[in-house]
Coordinates of C-alpha atoms in Angstrom, one line a residue:
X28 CA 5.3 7.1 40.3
X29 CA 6.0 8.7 36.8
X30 CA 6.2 6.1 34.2
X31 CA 7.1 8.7 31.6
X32 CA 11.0 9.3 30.7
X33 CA 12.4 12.1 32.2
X34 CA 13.5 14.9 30.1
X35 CA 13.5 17.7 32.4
X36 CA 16.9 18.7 31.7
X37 CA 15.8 19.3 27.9
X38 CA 13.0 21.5 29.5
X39 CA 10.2 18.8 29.0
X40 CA 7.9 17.1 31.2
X41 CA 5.7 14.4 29.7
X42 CA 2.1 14.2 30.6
X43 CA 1.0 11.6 28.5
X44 CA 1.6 9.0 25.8
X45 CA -0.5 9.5 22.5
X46 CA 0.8 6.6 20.9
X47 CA 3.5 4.0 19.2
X48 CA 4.7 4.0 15.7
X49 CA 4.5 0.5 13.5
X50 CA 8.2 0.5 13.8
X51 CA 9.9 -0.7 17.2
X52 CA 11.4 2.1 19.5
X53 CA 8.8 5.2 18.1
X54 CA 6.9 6.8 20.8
X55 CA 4.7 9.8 20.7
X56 CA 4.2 11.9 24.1
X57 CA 1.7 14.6 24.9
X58 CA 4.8 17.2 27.1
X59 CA 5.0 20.5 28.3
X60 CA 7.8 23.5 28.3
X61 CA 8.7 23.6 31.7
X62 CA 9.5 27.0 30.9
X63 CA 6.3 28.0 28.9
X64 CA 3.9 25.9 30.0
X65 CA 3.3 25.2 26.3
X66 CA 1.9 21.9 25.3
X67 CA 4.1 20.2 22.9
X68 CA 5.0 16.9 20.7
X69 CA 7.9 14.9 21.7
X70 CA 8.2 11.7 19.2
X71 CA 11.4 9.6 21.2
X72 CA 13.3 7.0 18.6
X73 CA 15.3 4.8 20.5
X74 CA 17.4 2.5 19.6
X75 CA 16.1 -0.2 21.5
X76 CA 13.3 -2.2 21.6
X77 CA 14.0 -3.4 17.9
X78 CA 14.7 0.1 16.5
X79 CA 15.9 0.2 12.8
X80 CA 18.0 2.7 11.0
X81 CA 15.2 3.1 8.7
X82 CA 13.0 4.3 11.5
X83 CA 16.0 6.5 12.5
X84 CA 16.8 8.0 8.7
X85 CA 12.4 8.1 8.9
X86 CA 12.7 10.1 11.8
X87 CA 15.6 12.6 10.1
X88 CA 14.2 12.7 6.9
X89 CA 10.8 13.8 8.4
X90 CA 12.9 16.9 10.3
X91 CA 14.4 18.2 7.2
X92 CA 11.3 18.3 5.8
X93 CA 9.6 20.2 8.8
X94 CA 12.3 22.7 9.0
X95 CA 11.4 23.8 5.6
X96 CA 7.8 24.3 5.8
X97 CA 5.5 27.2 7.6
X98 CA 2.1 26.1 7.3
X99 CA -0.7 26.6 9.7
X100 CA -2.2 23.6 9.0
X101 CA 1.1 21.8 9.4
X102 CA 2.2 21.2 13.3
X103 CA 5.4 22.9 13.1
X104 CA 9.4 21.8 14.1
X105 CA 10.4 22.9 17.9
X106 CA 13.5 21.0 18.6
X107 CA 15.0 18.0 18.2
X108 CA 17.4 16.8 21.2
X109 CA 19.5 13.1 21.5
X110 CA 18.9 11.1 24.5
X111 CA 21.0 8.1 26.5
X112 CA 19.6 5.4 23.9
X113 CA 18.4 7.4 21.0
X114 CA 16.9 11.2 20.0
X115 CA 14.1 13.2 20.9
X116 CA 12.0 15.9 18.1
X117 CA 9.7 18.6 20.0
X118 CA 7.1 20.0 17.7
X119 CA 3.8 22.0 17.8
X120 CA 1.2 20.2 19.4
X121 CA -2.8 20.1 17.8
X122 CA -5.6 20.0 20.3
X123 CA -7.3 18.1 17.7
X124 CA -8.3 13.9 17.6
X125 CA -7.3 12.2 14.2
X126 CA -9.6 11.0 11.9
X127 CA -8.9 7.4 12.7
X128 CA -11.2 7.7 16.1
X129 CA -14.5 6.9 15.7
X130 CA -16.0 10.0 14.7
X131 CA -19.5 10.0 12.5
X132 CA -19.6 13.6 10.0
X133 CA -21.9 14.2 7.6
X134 CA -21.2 14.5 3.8
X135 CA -21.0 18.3 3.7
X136 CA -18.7 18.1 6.9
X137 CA -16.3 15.3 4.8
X138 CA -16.4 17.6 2.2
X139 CA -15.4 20.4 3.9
X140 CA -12.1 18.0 5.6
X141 CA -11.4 16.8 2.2
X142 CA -11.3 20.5 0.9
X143 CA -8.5 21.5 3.9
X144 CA -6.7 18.7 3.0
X145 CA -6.5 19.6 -0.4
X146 CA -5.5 23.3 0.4
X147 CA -2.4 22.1 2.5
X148 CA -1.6 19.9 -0.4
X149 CA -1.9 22.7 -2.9
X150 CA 1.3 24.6 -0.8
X151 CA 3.2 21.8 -0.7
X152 CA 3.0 20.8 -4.4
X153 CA 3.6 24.8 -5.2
X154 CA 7.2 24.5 -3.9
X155 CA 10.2 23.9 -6.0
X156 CA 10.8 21.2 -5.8
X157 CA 7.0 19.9 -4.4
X158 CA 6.8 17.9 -1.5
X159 CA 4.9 14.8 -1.8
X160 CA 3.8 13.3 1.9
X161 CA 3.1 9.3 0.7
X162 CA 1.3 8.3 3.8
X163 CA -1.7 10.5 3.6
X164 CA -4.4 8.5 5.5
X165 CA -7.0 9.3 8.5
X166 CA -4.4 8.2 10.9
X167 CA -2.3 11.3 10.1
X168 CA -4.9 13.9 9.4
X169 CA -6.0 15.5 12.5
X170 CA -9.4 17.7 12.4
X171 CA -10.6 20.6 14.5
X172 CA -13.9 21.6 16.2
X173 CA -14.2 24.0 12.7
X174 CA -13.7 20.7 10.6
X175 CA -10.5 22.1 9.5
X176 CA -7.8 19.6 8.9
X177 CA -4.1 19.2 9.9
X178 CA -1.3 17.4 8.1
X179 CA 0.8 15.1 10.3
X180 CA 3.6 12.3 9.6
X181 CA 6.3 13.3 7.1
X182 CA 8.7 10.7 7.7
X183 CA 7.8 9.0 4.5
X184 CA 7.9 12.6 2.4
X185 CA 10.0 13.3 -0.6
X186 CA 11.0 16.5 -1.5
X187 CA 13.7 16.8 -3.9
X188 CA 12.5 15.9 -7.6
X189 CA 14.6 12.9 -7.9
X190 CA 13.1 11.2 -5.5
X191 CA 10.2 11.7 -6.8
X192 CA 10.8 9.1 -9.6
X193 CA 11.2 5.9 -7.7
X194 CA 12.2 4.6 -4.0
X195 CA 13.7 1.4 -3.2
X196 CA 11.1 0.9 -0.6
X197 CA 7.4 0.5 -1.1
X198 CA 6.0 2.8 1.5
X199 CA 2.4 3.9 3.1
X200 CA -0.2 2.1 4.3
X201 CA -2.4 -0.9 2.6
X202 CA -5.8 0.3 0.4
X203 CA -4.2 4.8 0.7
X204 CA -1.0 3.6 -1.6
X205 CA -1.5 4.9 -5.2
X206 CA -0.9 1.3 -7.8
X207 CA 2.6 3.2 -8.7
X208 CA 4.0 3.6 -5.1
X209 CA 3.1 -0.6 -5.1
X210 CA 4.9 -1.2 -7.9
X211 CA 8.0 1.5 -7.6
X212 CA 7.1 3.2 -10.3
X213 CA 7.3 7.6 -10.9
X214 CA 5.4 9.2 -8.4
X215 CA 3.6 12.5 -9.2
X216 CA 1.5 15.4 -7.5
X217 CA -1.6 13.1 -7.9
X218 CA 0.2 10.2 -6.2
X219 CA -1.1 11.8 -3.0
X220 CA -4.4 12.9 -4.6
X221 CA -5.2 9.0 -4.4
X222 CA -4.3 8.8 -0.3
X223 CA -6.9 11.9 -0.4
X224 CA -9.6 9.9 -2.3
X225 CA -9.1 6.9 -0.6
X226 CA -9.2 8.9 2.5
X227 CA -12.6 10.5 1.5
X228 CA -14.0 6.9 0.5
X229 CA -13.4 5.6 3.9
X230 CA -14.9 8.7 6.0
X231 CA -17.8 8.5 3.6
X232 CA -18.5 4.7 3.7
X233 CA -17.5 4.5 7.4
X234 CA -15.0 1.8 6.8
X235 CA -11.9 1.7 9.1
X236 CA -9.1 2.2 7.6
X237 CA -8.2 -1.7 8.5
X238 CA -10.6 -2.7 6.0
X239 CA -11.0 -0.3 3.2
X240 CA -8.7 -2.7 1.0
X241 CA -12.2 -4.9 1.2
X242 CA -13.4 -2.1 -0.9
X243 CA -11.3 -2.6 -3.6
X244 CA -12.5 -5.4 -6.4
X245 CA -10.0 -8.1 -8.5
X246 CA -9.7 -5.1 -11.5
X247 CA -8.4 -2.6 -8.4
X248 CA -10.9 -0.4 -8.5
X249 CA -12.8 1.1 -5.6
X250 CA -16.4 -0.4 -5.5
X251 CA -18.1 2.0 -2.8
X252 CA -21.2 3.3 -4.6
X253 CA -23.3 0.8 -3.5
X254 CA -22.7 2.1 0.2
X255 CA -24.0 5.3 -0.4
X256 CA -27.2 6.4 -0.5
X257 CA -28.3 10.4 -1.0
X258 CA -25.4 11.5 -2.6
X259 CA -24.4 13.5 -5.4
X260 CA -23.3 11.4 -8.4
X261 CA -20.9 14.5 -8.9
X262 CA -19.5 14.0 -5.7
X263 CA -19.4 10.0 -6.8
X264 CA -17.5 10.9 -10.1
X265 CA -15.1 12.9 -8.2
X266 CA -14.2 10.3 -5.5
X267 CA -13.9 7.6 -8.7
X268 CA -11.0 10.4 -10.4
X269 CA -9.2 10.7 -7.5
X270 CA -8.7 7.3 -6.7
X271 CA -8.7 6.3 -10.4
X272 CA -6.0 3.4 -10.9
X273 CA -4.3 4.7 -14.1
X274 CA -2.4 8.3 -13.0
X275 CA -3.1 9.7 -15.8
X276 CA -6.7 9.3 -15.0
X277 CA -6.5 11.2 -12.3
X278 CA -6.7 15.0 -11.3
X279 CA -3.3 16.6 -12.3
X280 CA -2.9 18.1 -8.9
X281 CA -4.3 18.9 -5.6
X282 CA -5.5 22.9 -7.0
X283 CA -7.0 20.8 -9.9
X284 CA -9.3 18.7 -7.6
X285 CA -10.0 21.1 -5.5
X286 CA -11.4 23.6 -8.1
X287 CA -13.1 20.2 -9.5
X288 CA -14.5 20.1 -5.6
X289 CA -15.6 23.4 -4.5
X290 CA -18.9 23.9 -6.4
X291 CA -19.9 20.2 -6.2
X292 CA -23.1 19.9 -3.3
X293 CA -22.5 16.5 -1.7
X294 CA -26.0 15.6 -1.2
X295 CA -27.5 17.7 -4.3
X296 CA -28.4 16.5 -7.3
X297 CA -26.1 16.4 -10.3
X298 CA -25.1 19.2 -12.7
X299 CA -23.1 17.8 -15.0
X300 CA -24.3 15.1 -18.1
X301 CA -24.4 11.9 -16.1
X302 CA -22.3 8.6 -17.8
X303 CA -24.1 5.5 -17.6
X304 CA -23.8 4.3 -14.2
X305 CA -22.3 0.4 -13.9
X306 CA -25.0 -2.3 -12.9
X307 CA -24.6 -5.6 -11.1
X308 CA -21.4 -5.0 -9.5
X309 CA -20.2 -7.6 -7.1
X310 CA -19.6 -6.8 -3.5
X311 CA -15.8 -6.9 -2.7
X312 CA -14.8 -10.0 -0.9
X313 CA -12.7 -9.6 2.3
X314 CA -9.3 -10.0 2.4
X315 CA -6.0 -10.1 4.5
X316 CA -4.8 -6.7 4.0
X317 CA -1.6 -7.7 2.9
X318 CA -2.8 -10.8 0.6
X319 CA -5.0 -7.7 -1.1
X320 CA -2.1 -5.5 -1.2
X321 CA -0.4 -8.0 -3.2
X322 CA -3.6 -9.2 -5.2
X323 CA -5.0 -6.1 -6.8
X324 CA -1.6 -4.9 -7.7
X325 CA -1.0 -7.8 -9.5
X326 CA -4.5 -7.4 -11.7
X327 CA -3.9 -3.6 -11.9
X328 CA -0.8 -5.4 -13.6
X329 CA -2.3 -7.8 -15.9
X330 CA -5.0 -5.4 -17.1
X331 CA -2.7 -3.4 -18.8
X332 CA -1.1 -6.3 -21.2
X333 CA -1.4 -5.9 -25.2
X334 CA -1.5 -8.7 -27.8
X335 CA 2.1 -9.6 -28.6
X336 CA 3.3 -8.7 -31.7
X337 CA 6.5 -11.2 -33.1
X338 CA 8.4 -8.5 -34.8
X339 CA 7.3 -5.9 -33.0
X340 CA 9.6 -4.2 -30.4
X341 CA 6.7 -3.9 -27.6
X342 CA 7.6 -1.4 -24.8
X343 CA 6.0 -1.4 -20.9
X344 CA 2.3 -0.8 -21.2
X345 CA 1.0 1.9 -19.3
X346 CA -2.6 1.7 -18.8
X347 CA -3.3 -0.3 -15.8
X348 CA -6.7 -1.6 -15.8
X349 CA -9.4 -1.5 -18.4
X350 CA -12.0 0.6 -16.1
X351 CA -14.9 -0.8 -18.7
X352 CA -14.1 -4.7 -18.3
X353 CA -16.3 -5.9 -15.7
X354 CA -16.3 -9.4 -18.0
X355 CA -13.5 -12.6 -17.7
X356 CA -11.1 -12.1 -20.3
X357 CA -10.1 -13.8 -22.9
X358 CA -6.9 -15.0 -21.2
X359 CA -8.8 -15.9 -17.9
X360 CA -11.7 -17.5 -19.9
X361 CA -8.7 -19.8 -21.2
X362 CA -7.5 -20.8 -17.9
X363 CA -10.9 -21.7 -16.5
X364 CA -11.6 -24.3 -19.1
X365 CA -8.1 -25.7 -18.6
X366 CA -7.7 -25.2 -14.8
X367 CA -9.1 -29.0 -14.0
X368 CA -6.3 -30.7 -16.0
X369 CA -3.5 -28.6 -14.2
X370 CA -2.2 -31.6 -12.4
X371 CA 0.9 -33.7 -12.9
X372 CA -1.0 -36.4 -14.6
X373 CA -2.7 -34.5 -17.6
X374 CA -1.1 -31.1 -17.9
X375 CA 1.2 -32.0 -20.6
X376 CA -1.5 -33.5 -22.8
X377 CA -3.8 -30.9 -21.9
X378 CA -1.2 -28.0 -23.1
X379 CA -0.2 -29.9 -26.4
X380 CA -3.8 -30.1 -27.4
X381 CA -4.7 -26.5 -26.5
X382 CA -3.5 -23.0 -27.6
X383 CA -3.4 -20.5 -25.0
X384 CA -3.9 -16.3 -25.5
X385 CA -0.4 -15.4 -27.2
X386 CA -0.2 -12.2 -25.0
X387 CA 2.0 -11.7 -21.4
X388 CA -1.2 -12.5 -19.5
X389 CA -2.1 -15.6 -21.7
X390 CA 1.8 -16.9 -21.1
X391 CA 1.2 -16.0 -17.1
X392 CA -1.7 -18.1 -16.9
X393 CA -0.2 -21.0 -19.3
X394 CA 3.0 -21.2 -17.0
X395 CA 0.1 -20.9 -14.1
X396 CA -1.3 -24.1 -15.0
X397 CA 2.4 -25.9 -15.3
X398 CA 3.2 -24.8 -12.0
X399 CA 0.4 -26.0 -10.2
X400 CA 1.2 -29.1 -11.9
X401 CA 4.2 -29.1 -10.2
X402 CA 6.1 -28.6 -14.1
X403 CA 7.9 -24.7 -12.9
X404 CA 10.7 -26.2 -15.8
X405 CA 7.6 -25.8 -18.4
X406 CA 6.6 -23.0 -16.7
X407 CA 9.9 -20.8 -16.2
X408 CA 10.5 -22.2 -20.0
X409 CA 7.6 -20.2 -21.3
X410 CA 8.2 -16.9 -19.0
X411 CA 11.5 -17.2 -20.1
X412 CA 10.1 -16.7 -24.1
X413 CA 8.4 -13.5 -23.3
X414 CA 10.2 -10.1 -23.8
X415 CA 12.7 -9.1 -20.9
X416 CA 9.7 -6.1 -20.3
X417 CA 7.2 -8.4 -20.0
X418 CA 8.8 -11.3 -17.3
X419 CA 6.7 -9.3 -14.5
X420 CA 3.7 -9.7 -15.9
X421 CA 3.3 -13.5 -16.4
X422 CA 5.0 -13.7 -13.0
X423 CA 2.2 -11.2 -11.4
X424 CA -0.7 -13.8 -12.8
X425 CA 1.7 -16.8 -11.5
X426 CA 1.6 -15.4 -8.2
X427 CA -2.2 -14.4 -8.4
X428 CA -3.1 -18.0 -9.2
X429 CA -0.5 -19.1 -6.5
X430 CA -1.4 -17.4 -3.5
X431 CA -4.4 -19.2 -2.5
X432 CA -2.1 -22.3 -2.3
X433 CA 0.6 -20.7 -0.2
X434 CA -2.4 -19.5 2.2
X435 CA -3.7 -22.7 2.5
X436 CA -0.2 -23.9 3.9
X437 CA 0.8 -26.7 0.8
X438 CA 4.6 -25.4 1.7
X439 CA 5.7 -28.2 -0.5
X440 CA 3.9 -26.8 -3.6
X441 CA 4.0 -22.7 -2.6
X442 CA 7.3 -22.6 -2.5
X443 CA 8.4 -23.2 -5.8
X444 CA 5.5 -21.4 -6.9
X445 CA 6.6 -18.2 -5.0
X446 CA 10.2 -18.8 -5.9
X447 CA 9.5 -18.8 -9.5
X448 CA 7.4 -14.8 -9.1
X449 CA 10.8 -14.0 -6.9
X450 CA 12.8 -14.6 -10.5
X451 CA 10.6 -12.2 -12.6
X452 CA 9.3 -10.1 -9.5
X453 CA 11.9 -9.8 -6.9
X454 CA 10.4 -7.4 -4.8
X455 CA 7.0 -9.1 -4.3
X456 CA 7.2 -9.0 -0.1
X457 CA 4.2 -11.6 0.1
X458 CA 6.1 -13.9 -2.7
X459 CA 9.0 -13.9 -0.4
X460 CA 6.9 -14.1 2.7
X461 CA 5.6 -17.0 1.7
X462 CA 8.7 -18.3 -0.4
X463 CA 10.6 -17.7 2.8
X464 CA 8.6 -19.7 5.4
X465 CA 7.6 -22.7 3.0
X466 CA 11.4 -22.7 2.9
X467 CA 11.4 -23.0 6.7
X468 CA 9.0 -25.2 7.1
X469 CA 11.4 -27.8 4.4
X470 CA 14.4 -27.2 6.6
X471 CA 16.0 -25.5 3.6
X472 CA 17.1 -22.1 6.4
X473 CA 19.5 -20.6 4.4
X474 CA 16.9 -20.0 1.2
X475 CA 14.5 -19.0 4.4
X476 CA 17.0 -16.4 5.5
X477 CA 17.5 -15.3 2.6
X478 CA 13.8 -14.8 1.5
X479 CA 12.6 -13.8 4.7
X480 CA 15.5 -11.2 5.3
X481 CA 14.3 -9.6 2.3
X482 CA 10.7 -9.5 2.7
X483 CA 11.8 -7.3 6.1
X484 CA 13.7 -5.1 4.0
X485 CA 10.9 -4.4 1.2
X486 CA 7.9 -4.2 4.1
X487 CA 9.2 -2.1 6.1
X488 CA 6.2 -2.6 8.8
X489 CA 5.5 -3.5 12.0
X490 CA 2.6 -6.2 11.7
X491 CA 2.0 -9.6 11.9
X492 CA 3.7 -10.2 8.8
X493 CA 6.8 -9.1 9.9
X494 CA 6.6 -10.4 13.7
X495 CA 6.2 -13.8 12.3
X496 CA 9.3 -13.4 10.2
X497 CA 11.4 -12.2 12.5
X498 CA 10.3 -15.4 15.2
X499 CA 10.8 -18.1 12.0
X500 CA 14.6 -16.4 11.7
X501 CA 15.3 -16.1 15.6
X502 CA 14.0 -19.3 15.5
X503 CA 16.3 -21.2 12.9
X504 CA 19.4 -18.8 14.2
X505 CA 18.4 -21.2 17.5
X506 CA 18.3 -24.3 15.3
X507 CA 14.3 -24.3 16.1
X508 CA 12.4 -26.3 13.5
X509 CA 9.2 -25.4 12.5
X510 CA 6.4 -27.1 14.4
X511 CA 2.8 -27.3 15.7
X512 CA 3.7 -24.2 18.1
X513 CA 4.6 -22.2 14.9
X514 CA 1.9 -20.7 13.6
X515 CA 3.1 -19.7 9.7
X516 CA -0.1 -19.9 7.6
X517 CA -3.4 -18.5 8.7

């Protein structure tokens, strides 16, 4: 009995299924021409199963974009044909595993991967307008028997130059999204430069892609060195510019890093003058993906915050982190001493007697302290004193010092916490995750819908974030409460 849908009629038979997309209703099938006998792609979208239009407009988007390029390395567009409950697109199939199996290559074989990657990158950012793909990651790079690599997965591409400067939707995949695709800020040619990097760092450390985000320290930076042994400090230096946290640290484009690449011997010894290499650095903790999604964007954040000047007219910084400051800073040197007397009881003496750093990230962790307190009056008050420009940051350390107690399931104290980042950060999707269920969890559904429906919206993934916001909103639809069978923290 064939399990497989039938589309004979559009010429296809289905051999196999390669696999399901994180969105509901996206499959993947291994076909053949009946005609040809050529092996082909057929990705079905149908709108059941929990389909969305943004898997559909994914799906159309990634069409238009296939239709324009002629690539090699790029499987090309077939067809495209609709179906009883959805739409069917035929492309060029690649006898070739993707570099999320569990493969094992040697550093001059990565090299050589990362270098094909690069040159497919280097055509697509040579077209007016450039194409930028946004979810470059081992899932969609396929490799060859040769070691030469395949570009898959363009329905989260942009190609016309606005779009380029910022999308509604944060998009890719956690620890392969560049700092200013988290925050929705410009993207550039070395936006995907970082996927590459990050990419690189993974095959080169062995860590799934699952858990390269464990990679990534509290200053978001990559900390990787330390897993390597025999390689070039060239090749080291390279890896560090591509996934550099600042853009403007980073190559300018992909024909930049590969020139940068191409004479660099993986596991020779180094040409260039050597920097001082950085000692006694920590091993990253491990995270939940999306808890360190939300995390090291919020440091890459607060790393970037000036000393406030009263008259001064102070823009949006735009150095993210200080790459040197391996150190507690002055603002988080503060919050330590003072972090014991954030409690209802003492935190209003304990302000009036103390003066906190008079920059954004001093006023973040002073209104941290009042809302653990349970004061988010005091808190809001001294958010609300900060330039309009500089709300997000305060609200980024709020939520930084906030987390752990929406994690460890005080609903009662999270929620206020996460609702106050939600004022000054509205599209933080773990604020409103969290915002969202302490909210179910008080019976208060309609500030639950409201969160939670917008944490889908942001996301846009098919996890178990997401699957536990759509139960806890089927759930109160039903007039469910929440209960011992509903797990919401873990």
């Amino acid at each position: 009995m064939n399990i497989y849908p039938d589309f004979s009629e559009h010429n296809y038979q289905i051999l196999s299924e390669l696999g399901r997309n994180r969105e509901g209703g996206r499959i993947s099938y291994l076909a053949e021409c009946l005609d040809t006998h050529q092996q082909v792609v057929v990705k079905q979208f149908r709108f059941a199963q929990e389909a969305s239009w943004q898997g559909f407009k994914t799906y159309e988007r990634e069409i238009q974009i296939l239709q324009q390029i002629d690539h090699p390395r790029i499987p090309s567009y077939i067809n495209s044909f609709e179906t009883p409950d959805g739409f069917c697109m035929v492309q060029e199939y690649k006898d070739a595993p993707s570099l999320a199996t569990k493969q094992s290559f040697t550093p001059q074989e990565i090299k050589q991967i990362i270098l094909s990657v690069l040159e497919i990158l280097v055509d697509l950012q040579q077209r007016i307008p450039p194409i930028i793909h946004r979810d470059i990651k081992p899932e969609n790079i396929l490799v060859d028997r040769d070691n030469q690599a395949y570009l898959i997965d363009f329905g989260l591409a942009r190609v016309h130059s606005q779009d380029l400067a910022m999308s509604s939707v944060i998009a890719g995949t956690p620890g392969f999204m560049p700092p200013e695709e988290l925050f929705n800020r410009p993207l550039t040619k070395a936006s995907d430069l970082y996927s590459v990097g990050a990419t690189a760092i993974a095959l080169i450390t062995n860590i799934p892609t699952s858990n390269l985000s464990d990679l990534i320290d509290d200053s978001y930076q990559f900390q990787f060195s330390h897993l390597l042994t025999g390689i070039n400090p060239d090749f080291v230096d390279w890896l560090k510019k591509t996934v550099a946290p600042n853009i403007k640290d980073r190559f300018a484009d992909a024909e930049a890093a590969l020139a940068e690449l191409e004479p660099i011997d993986v596991t020779g010894v180094a040409v260039k003058a050597r920097k001082k290499n950085h000692r006694g650095i920590p091993k990253a903790r491990g995270r939940l993906i999306a808890g360190v999604v939300i995390s090291i964007t919020v440091l890459s954040i607060v790393g970037t915050l000036q000393k406030l000047k009263p008259a001064a007219n102070t823009s949006t910084p735009e150095q993210p982190v200080n790459l040197s400051n391996q150190s507690l800073s002055e603002e988080e040197q503060w919050f330590r001493q003072i972090k014991s007397r954030c409690n209802a009881v003492e935190v209003v003496t304990a302000m009036r007697n103390t003066t906190y750093p008079q920059t954004a990230k001093g006023v973040g962790y002073a209104a941290s302290c009042y809302a653990l307190a349970g004061r988010l009056d005091l808190a809001d008050r001294l958010i609300q004193e900060l330039p309009e420009n500089l709300r997000v940051y305060a609200a980024a350390v709020v939520f930084n010092i906030g987390h752990p107690v929406a994690d460890a399931g005080d609903d009662k104290s999270a929620g206020p916490i996460m609702d106050l980042v939600i004022r000054y950060w509205s599209n933080n999707y773990m604020a409103l995750y969290h915002a969202g269920m302490s909210a179910y969890v008080l019976d208060d559904y309609p500030k639950a819908q409201t969160h939670l429906e917008e944490f889908l919206r942001v996301y846009q993934r098919q996890d178990g974030w997401t699957n536990r916001a759509k139960i806890a909103l089927s759930r109160m639809e039903q007039g469910i409460p929440a209960d011992a069978s509903f797990s919401i923290h873990h």
